[in-house]
CSV table of C-alpha atoms and ligand atoms in Angstrom, one decimal:
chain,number,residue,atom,x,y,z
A,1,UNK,CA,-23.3,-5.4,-29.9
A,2,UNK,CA,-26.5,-5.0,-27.2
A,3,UNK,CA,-25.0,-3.1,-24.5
A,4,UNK,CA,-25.4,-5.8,-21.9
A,5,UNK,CA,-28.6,-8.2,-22.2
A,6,UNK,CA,-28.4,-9.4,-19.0
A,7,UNK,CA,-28.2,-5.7,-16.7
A,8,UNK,CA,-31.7,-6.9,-15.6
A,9,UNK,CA,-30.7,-10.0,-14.2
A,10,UNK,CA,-29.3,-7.9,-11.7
A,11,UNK,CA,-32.2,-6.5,-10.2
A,12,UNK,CA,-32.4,-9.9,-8.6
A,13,UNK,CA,-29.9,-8.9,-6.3
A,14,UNK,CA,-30.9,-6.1,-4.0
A,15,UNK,CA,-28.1,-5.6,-1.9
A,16,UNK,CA,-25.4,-5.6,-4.4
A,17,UNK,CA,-27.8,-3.1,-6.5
A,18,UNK,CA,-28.5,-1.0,-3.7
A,19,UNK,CA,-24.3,-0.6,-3.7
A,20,UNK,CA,-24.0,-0.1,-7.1
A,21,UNK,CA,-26.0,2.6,-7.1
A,22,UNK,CA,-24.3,4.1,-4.5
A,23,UNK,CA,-21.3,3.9,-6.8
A,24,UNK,CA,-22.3,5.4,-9.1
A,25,UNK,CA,-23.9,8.3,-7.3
A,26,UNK,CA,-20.7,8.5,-5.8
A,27,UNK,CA,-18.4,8.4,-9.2
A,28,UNK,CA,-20.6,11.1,-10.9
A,29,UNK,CA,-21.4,13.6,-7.9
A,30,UNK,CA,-18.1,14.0,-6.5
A,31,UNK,CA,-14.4,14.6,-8.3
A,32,UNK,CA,-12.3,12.0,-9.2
A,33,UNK,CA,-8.8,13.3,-9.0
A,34,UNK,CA,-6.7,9.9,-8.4
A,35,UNK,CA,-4.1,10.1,-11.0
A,36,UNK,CA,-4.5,6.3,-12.0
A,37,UNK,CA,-8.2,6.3,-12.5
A,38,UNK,CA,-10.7,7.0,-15.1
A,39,UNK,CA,-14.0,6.4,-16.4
A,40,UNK,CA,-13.7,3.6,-19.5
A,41,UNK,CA,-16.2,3.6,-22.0
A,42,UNK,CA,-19.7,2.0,-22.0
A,43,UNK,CA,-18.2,-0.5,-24.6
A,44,UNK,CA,-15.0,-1.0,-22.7
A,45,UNK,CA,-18.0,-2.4,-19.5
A,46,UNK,CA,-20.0,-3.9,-21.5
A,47,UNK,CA,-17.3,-6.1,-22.8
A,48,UNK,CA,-16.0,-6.9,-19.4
A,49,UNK,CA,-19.0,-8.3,-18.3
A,50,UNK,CA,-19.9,-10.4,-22.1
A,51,UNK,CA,-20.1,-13.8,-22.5
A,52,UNK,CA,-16.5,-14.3,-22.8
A,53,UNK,CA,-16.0,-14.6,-18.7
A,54,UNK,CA,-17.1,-18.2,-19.6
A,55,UNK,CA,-14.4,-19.4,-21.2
A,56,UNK,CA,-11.2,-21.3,-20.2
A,57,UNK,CA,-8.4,-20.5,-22.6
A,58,UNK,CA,-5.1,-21.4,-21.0
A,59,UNK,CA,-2.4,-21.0,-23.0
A,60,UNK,CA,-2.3,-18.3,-26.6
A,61,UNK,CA,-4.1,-18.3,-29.4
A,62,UNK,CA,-3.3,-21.6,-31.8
A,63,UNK,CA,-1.9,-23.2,-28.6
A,64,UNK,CA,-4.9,-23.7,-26.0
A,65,UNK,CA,-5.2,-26.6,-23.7
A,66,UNK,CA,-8.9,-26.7,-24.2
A,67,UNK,CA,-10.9,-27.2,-26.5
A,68,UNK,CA,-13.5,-24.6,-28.3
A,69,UNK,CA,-11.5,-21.4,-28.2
A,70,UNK,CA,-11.8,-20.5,-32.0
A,71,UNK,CA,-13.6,-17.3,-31.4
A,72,UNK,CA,-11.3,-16.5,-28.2
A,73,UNK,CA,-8.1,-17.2,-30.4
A,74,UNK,CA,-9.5,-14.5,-32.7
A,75,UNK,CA,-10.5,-11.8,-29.7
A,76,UNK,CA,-6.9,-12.3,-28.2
A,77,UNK,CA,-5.6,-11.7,-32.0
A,78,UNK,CA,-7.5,-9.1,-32.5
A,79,UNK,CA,-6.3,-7.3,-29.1
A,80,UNK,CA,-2.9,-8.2,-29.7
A,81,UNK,CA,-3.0,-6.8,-33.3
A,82,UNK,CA,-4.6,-3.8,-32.1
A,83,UNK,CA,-2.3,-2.7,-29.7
A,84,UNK,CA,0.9,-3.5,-31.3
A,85,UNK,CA,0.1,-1.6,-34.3
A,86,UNK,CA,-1.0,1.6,-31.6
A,87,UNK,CA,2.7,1.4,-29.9
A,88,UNK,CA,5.0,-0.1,-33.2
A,89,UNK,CA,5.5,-3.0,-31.3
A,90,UNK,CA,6.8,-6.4,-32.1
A,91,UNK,CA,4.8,-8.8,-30.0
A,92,UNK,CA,1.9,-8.1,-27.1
A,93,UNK,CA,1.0,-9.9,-24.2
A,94,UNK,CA,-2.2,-8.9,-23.1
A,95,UNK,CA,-3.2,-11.4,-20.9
A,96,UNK,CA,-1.6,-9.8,-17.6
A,97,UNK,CA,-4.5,-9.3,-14.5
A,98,UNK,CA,-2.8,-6.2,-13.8
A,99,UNK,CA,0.3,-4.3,-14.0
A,100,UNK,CA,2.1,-5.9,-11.1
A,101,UNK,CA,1.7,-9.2,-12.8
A,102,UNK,CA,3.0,-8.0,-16.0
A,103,UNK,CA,6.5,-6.5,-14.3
A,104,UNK,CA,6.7,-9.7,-12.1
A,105,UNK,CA,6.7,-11.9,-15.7
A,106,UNK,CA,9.1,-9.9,-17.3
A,107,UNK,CA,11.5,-9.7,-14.2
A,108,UNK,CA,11.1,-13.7,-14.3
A,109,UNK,CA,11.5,-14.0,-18.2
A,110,UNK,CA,14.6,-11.7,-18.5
A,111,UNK,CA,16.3,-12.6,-15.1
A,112,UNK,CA,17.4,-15.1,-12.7
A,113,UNK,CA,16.6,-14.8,-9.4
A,114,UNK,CA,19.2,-12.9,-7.3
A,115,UNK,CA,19.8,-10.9,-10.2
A,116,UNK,CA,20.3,-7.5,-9.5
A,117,UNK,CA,17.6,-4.6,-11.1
A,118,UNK,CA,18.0,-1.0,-10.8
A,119,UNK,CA,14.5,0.7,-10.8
A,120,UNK,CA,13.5,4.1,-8.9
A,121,UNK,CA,12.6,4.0,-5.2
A,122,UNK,CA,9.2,4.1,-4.1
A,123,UNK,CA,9.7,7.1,-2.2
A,124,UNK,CA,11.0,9.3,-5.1
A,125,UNK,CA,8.5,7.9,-7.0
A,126,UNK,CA,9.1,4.3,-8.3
A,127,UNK,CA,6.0,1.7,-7.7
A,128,UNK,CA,6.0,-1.1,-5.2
A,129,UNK,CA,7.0,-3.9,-8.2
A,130,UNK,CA,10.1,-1.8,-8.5
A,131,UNK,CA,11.9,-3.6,-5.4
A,132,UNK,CA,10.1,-2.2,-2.3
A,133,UNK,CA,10.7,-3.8,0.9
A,134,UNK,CA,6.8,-4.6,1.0
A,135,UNK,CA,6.6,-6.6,-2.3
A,136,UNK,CA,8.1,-9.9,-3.2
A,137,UNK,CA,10.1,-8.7,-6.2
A,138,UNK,CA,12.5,-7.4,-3.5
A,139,UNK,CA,13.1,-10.9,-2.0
A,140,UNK,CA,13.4,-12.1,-5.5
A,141,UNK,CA,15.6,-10.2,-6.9
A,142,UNK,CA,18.4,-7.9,-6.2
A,143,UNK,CA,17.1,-4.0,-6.4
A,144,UNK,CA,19.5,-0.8,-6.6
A,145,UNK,CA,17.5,2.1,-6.2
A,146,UNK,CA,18.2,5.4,-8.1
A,147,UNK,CA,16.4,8.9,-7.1
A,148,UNK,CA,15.6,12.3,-8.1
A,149,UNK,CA,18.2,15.7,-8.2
A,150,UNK,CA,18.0,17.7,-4.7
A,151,UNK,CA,15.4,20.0,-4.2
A,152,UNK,CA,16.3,23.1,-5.5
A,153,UNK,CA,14.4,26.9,-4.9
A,154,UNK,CA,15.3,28.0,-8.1
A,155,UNK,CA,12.2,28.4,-10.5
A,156,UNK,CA,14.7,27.9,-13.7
A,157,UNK,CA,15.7,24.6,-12.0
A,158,UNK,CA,13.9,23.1,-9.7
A,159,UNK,CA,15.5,19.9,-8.7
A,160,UNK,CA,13.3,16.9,-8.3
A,161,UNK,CA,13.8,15.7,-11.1
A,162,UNK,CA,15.1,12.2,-12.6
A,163,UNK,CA,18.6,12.2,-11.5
A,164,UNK,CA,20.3,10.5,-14.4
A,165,UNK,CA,24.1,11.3,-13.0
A,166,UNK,CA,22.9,8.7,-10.2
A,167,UNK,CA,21.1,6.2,-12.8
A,168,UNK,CA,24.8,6.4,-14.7
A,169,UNK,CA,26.6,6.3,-10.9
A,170,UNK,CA,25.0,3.3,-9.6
A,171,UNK,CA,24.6,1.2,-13.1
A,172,UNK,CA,28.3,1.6,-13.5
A,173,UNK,CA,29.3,-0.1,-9.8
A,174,UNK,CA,26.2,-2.4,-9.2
A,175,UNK,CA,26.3,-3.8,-13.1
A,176,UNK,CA,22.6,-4.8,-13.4
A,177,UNK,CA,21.1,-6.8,-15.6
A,178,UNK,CA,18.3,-5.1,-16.0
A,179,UNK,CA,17.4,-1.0,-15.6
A,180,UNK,CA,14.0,0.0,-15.1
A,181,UNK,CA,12.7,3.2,-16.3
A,182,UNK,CA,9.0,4.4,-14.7
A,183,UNK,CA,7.1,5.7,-12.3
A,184,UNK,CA,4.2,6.1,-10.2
A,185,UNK,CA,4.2,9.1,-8.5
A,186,UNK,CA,6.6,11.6,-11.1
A,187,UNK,CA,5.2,15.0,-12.7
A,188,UNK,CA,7.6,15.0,-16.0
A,189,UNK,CA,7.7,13.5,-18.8
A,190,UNK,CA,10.3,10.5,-18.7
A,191,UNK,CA,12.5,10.0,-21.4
A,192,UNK,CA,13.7,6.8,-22.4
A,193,UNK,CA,16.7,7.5,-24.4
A,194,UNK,CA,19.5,8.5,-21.4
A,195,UNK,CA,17.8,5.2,-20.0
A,196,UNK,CA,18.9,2.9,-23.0
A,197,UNK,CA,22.2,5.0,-23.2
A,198,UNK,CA,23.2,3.9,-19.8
A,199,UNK,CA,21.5,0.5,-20.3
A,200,UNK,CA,23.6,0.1,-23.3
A,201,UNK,CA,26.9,1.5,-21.3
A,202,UNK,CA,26.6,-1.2,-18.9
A,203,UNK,CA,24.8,-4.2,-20.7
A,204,UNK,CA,21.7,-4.0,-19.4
A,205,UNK,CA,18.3,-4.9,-20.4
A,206,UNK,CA,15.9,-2.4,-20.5
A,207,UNK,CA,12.5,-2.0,-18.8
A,208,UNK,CA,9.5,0.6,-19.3
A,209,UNK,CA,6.9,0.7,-17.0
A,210,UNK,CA,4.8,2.9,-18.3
A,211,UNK,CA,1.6,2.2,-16.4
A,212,UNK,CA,0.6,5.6,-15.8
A,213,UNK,CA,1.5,7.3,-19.1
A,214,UNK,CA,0.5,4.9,-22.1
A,215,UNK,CA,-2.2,6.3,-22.5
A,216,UNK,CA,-0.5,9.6,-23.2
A,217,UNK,CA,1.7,7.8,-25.2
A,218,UNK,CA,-0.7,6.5,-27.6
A,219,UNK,CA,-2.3,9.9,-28.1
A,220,UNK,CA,1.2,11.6,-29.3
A,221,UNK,CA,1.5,13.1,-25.8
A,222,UNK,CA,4.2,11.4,-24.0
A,223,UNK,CA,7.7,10.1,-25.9
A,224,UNK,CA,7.1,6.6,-26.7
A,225,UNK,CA,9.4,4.2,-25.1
A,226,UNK,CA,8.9,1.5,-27.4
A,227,UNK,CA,12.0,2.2,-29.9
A,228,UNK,CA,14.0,2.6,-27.0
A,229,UNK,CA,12.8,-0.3,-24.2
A,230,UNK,CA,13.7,-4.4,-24.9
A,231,UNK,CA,10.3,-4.2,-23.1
A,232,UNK,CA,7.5,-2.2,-22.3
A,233,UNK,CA,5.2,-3.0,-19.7
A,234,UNK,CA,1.6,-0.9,-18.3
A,235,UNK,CA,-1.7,-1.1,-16.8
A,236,UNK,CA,-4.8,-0.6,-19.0
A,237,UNK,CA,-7.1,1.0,-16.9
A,238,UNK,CA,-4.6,4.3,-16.4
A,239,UNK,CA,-4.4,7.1,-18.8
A,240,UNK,CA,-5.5,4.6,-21.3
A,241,UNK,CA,-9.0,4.2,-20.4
A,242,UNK,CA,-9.6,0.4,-20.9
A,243,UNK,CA,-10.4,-2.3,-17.8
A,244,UNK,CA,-8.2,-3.0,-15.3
A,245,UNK,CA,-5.8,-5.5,-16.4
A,246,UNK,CA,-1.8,-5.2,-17.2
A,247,UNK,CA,-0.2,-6.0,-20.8
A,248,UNK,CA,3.8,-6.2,-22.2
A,249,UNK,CA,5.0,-5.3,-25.1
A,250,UNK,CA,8.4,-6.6,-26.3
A,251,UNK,CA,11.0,-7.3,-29.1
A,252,UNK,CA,10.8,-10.0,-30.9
A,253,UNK,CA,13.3,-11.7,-29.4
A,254,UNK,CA,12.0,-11.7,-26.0
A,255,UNK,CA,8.0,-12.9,-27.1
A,256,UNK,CA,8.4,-16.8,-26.2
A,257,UNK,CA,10.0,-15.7,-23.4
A,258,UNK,CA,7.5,-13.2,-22.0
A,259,UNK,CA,4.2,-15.4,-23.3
A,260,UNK,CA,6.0,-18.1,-20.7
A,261,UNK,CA,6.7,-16.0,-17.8
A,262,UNK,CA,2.8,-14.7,-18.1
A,263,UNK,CA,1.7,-18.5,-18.4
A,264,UNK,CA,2.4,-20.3,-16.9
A,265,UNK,CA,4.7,-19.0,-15.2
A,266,UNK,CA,2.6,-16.8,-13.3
A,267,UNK,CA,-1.2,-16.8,-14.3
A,268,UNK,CA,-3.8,-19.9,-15.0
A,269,UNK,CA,-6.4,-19.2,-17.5
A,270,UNK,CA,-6.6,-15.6,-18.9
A,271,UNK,CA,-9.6,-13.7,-18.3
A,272,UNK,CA,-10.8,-13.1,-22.2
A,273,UNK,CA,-13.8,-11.2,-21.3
A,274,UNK,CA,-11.1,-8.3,-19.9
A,275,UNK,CA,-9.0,-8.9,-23.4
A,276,UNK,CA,-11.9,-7.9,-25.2
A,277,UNK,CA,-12.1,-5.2,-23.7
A,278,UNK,CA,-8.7,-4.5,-23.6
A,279,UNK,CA,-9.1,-4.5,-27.6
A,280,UNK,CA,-12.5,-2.1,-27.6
A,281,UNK,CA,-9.7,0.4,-25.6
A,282,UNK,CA,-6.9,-0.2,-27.7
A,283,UNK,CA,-9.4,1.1,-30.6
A,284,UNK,CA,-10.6,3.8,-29.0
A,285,UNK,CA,-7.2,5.0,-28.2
A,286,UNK,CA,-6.1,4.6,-31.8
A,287,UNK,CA,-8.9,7.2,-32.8
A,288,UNK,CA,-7.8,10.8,-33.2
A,289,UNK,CA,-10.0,11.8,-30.5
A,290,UNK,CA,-8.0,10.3,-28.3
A,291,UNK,CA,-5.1,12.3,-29.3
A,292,UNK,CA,-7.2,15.5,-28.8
A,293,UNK,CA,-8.0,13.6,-25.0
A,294,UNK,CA,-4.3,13.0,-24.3
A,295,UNK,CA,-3.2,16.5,-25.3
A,296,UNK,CA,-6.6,17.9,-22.7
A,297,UNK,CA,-5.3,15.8,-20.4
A,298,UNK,CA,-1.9,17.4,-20.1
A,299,UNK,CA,-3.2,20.9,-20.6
A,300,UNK,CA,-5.8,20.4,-17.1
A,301,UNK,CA,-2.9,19.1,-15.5
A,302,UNK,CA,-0.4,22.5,-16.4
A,303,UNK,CA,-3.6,24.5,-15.2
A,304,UNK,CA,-4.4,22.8,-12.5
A,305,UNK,CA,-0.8,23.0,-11.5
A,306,UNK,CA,-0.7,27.1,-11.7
A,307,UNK,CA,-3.3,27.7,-9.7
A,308,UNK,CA,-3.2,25.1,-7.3
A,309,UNK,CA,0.7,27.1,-7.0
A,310,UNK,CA,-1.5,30.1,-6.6
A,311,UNK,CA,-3.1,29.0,-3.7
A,312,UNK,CA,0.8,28.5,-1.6
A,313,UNK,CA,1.2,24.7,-2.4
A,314,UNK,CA,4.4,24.1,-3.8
A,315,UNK,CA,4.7,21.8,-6.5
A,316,UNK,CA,6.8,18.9,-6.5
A,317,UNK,CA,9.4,18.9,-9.2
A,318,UNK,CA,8.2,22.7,-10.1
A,319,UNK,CA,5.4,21.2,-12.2
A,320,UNK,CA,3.8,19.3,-14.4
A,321,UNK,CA,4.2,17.5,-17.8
A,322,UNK,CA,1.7,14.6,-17.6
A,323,UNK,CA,-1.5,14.6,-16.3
A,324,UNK,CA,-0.3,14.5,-12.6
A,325,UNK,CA,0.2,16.9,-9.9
A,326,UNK,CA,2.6,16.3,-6.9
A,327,UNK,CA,1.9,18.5,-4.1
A,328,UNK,CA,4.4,19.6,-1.0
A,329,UNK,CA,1.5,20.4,1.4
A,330,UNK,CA,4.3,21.7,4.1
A,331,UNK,CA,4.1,25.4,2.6
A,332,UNK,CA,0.2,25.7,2.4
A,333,UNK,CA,0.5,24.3,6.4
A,334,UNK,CA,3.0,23.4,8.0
A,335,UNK,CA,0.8,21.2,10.2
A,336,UNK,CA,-1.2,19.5,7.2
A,337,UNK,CA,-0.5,16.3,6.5
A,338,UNK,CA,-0.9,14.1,3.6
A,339,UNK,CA,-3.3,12.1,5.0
A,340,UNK,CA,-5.8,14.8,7.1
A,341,UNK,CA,-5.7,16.3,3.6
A,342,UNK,CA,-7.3,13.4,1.7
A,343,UNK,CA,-10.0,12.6,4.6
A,344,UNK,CA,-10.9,16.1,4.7
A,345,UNK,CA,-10.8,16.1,0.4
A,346,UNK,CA,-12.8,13.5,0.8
A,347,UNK,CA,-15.7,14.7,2.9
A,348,UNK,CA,-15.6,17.5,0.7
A,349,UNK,CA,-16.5,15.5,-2.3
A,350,UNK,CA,-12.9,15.8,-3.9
A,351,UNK,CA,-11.6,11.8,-4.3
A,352,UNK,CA,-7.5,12.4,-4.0
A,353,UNK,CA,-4.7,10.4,-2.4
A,354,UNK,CA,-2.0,10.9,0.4
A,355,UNK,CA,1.5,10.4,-1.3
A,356,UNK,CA,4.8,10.5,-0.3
A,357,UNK,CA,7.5,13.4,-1.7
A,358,UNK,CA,11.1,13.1,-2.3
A,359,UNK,CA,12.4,13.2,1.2
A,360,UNK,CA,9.4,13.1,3.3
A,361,UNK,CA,10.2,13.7,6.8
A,362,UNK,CA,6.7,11.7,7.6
A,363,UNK,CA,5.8,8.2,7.4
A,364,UNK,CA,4.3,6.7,4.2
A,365,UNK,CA,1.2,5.8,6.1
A,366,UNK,CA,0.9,9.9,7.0
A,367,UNK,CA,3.1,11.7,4.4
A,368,UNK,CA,3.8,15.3,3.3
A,369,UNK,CA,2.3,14.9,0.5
A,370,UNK,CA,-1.0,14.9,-2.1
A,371,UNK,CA,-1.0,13.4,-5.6
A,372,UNK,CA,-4.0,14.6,-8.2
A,373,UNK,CA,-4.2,14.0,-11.6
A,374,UNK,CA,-6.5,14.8,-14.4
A,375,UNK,CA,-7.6,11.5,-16.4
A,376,UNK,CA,-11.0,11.3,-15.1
A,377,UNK,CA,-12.6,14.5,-15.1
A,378,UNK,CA,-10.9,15.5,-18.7
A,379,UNK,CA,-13.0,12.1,-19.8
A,380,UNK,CA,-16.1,13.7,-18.2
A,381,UNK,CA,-15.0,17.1,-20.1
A,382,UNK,CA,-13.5,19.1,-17.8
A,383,UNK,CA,-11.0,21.8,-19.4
A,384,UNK,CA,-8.5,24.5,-17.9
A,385,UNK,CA,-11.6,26.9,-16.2
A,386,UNK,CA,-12.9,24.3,-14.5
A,387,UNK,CA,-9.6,22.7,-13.1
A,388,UNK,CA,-8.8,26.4,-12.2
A,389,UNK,CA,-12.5,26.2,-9.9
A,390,UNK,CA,-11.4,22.8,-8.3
A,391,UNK,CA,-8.1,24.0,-7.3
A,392,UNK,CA,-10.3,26.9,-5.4
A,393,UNK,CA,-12.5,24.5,-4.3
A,394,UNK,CA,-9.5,22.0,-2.4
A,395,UNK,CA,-7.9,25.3,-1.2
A,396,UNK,CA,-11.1,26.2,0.9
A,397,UNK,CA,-12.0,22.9,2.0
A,398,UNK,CA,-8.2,22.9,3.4
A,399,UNK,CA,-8.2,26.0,4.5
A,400,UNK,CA,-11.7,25.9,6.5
A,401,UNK,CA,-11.1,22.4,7.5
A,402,UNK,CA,-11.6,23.2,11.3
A,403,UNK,CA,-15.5,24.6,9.9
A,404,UNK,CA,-17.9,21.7,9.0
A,405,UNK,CA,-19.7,24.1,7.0
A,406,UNK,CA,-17.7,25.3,5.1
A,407,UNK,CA,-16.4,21.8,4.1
A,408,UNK,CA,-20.4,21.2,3.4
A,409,UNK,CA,-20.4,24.3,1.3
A,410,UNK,CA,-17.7,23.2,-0.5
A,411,UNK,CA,-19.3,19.5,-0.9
A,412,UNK,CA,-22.3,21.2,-2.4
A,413,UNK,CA,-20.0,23.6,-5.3
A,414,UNK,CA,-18.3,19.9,-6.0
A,415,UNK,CA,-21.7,18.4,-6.9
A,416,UNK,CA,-22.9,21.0,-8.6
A,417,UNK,CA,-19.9,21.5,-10.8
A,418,UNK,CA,-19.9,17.0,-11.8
A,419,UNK,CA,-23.9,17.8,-12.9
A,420,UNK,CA,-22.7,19.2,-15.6
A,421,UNK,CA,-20.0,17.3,-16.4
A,422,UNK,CA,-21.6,13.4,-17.3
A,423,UNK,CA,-18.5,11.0,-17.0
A,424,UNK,CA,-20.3,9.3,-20.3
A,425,UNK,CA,-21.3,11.6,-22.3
A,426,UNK,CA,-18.1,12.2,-24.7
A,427,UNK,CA,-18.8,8.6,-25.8
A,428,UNK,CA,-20.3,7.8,-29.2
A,429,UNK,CA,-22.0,4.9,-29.7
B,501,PLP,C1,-0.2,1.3,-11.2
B,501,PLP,C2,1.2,0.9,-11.4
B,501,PLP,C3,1.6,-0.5,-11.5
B,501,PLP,C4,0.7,-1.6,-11.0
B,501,PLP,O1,-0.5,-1.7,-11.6
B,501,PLP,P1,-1.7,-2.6,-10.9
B,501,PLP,O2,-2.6,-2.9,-12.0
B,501,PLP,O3,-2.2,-1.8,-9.8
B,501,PLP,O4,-1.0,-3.9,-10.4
B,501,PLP,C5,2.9,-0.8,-11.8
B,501,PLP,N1,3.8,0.2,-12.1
B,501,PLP,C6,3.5,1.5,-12.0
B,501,PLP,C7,4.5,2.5,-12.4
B,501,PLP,C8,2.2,1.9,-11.7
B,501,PLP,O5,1.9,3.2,-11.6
């Protein structure tokens, strides 16, 4: 396929061109360290914006409401084929808008409402869908939130970790119907068989969100849920590189269900253009460069992770095994917060986010705490040295933050270092 025919028709438009240059002058001259971002591939965009965004395809392939859908029938198929072959899955859905929507339709497939869900508080990690005050799923359903261990001083164990005595504790008394296993803001690697242990213990269904991680997953470099989980839910545009969009895998058992929930239980027409490229990612991340990419990805993060230690800030959790970084910012300076830490990041051309830790004696709007993560510049082909030079280059900006120049100086050593480093390059046509 053309990469898109109809870029020109842009050029109609000069305010919204002026701005999209500016985005992209912004995405490839400064670095991109949110943990749940990357750069997809030219044929992951170019799909997103093809022809497909015309059509109305309520409904799954075979069963449409509307008429003319032949060829979208077979770009859902293919998608859905794809990805269940990448994870060993029984049955896709991959018409979720995003991974919200895709844990709201399982929540309302597998449960009544009022049932009650144990899933991991926000604050110690666990996502908004997973019964925060602030989202509806906690006035729909009944949430039970489980934590990580103490923090513990000890290098040998750190603490801060998934504490699956409390999982056990509080699945035994609060009997719920459905255990969620995931996270948001969590350096290790999660593993789902003490989840379907207890889950099994109690009678519970069990959930994987695993919106950050499948794409480590389908490179061999994160334990795959899928033999574990009655259903597996995550976000596309994470760690697996594709658009933004959500999708749910599940037993077989649970498909009619699921395809219900989605629509129309909770989404009108899917948007097929995004399915396509949903499948153009789904290939990709079945090639083995992508295992070579998941495997980089975790390998920045442990480096980043030493040397950002070596600078004073203490790691959450003691370190990483993803491709995420949770800093303590209270032991670099005690009067740096979470959020003066990303504006001043920011000015110094280093794209981060403000995150709460375990415990955070300050508000989620301020916090304690910074979360990185290496996805997007191990895309652009950064490796270990160069993660090592971006954890010196946050320390000064931090550290001068009181000096605009050196927060200028700093801007200019980002920019020089993304020059070399073209977010687009690693792609073959
Ligand atoms: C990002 C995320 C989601 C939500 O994804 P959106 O596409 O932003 O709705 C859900 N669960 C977890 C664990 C996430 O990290």
């Amino acid at each position: 396929m053309e990469s898109s025919p109809f870029d020109a028709w842009i050029t109609n438009d000069d305010e919204l061109v002026s701005l999209l240059g500016q985005e992209w002058q912004r995405q490839t001259s400064t670095l991109q360290l949110i943990a749940s971002e990357n750069f997809a591939s030219p044929a992951v965009m170019a799909a997103t914006g093809s022809v497909l965004t015309n059509k109305y395809a309520e409904g799954y392939p075979g069963r449409r409401y509307y008429g003319g859908n032949q060829i979208v029938d077979e770009v859902e198929d293919l998608a859905r084929r794809r990805l269940t072959a990448l994870f060993g899955a029984d049955h896709a859905n991959v018409q979720p808008h995003s991974g919200a929507n895709a844990n709201v339709a399982v929540y309302q497939a597998l449960l009544e409402t009022g049932d009650t869900i144990l899933a991991m508080r926000l604050d110690q990690g666990g996502h908004l869908t997973h019964g925060s005050p602030a989202s509806m799923t906690s006035k729909a359903w009944h949430f039970v939130s489980y934590g990580v261990t103490p923090r513990n001083d000890d290098p040998e164990n750190p603490g801060e970790h998934i504490d699956f005595d409390n999982v056990r504790d509080l699945a035994l008394e609060h009997r719920p119907k459905l255990i969620v296993a995931g996270a948001t803001a969590y350096a290790r690697r999660i593993d789902p068989a003490p989840f379907r242990e207890i889950a099994d213990e109690v009678g519970a269904l069990l959930m994987f969100d695993s919106a950050h991680v499948a794409g480590l997953i389908a490179g061999g470099a994160h334990p795959n849920p899928v033999p574990y989980a009655d259903v597996v839910t995550f976000t596309t545009h994470k760690t697996l590189r594709g658009p933004r969009g959500g999708a749910i895998l599940a037993r077989a058992e649970y498909a009619k269900k699921i395809d219900s929930a989605v629509f129309p239980g909770q989404q009108g027409g899917p948007l097929e253009n995004t399915i396509a490229a949903k499948a153009v990612s789904f290939r990709e991340a079945a090639l083995p460069s992508f295992s070579t990419y998941a495997e980089q990805i975790v390998a920045n993060a442990r480096a980043f992770a030493t040397a950002l230690a070596d600078h004073g800030f203490r790691l959450v959790s003691g370190g990483t095994e993803n491709h995420m970084v949770l800093l303590d910012l209270r032991d670099f300076d005690a009067e740096l917060t979470g959020k003066e830490a990303q504006e001043v990041l920011d000015r110094a051309g280093i794209t981060t986010n403000r995150n709460t830790i375990p415990d955070d004696p300050r508000s989620p709007f301020i916090t304690s705490g910074l979360r990185v993560g290496t996805a997007a510049q191990t895309t652009a082909g950064m490796r270990e040295r160069e993660f090592t030079q971006v954890a010196d280059l946050m320390a000064r900006a931090l550290r001068g933050r009181a000096d605009e120049a050196t927060v200028s100086a700093v801007r200019a050593d980002v920019a020089e270092l993304c020059a070399s480093f073209n977010p687009y390059a690693t792609f073959v046509r």
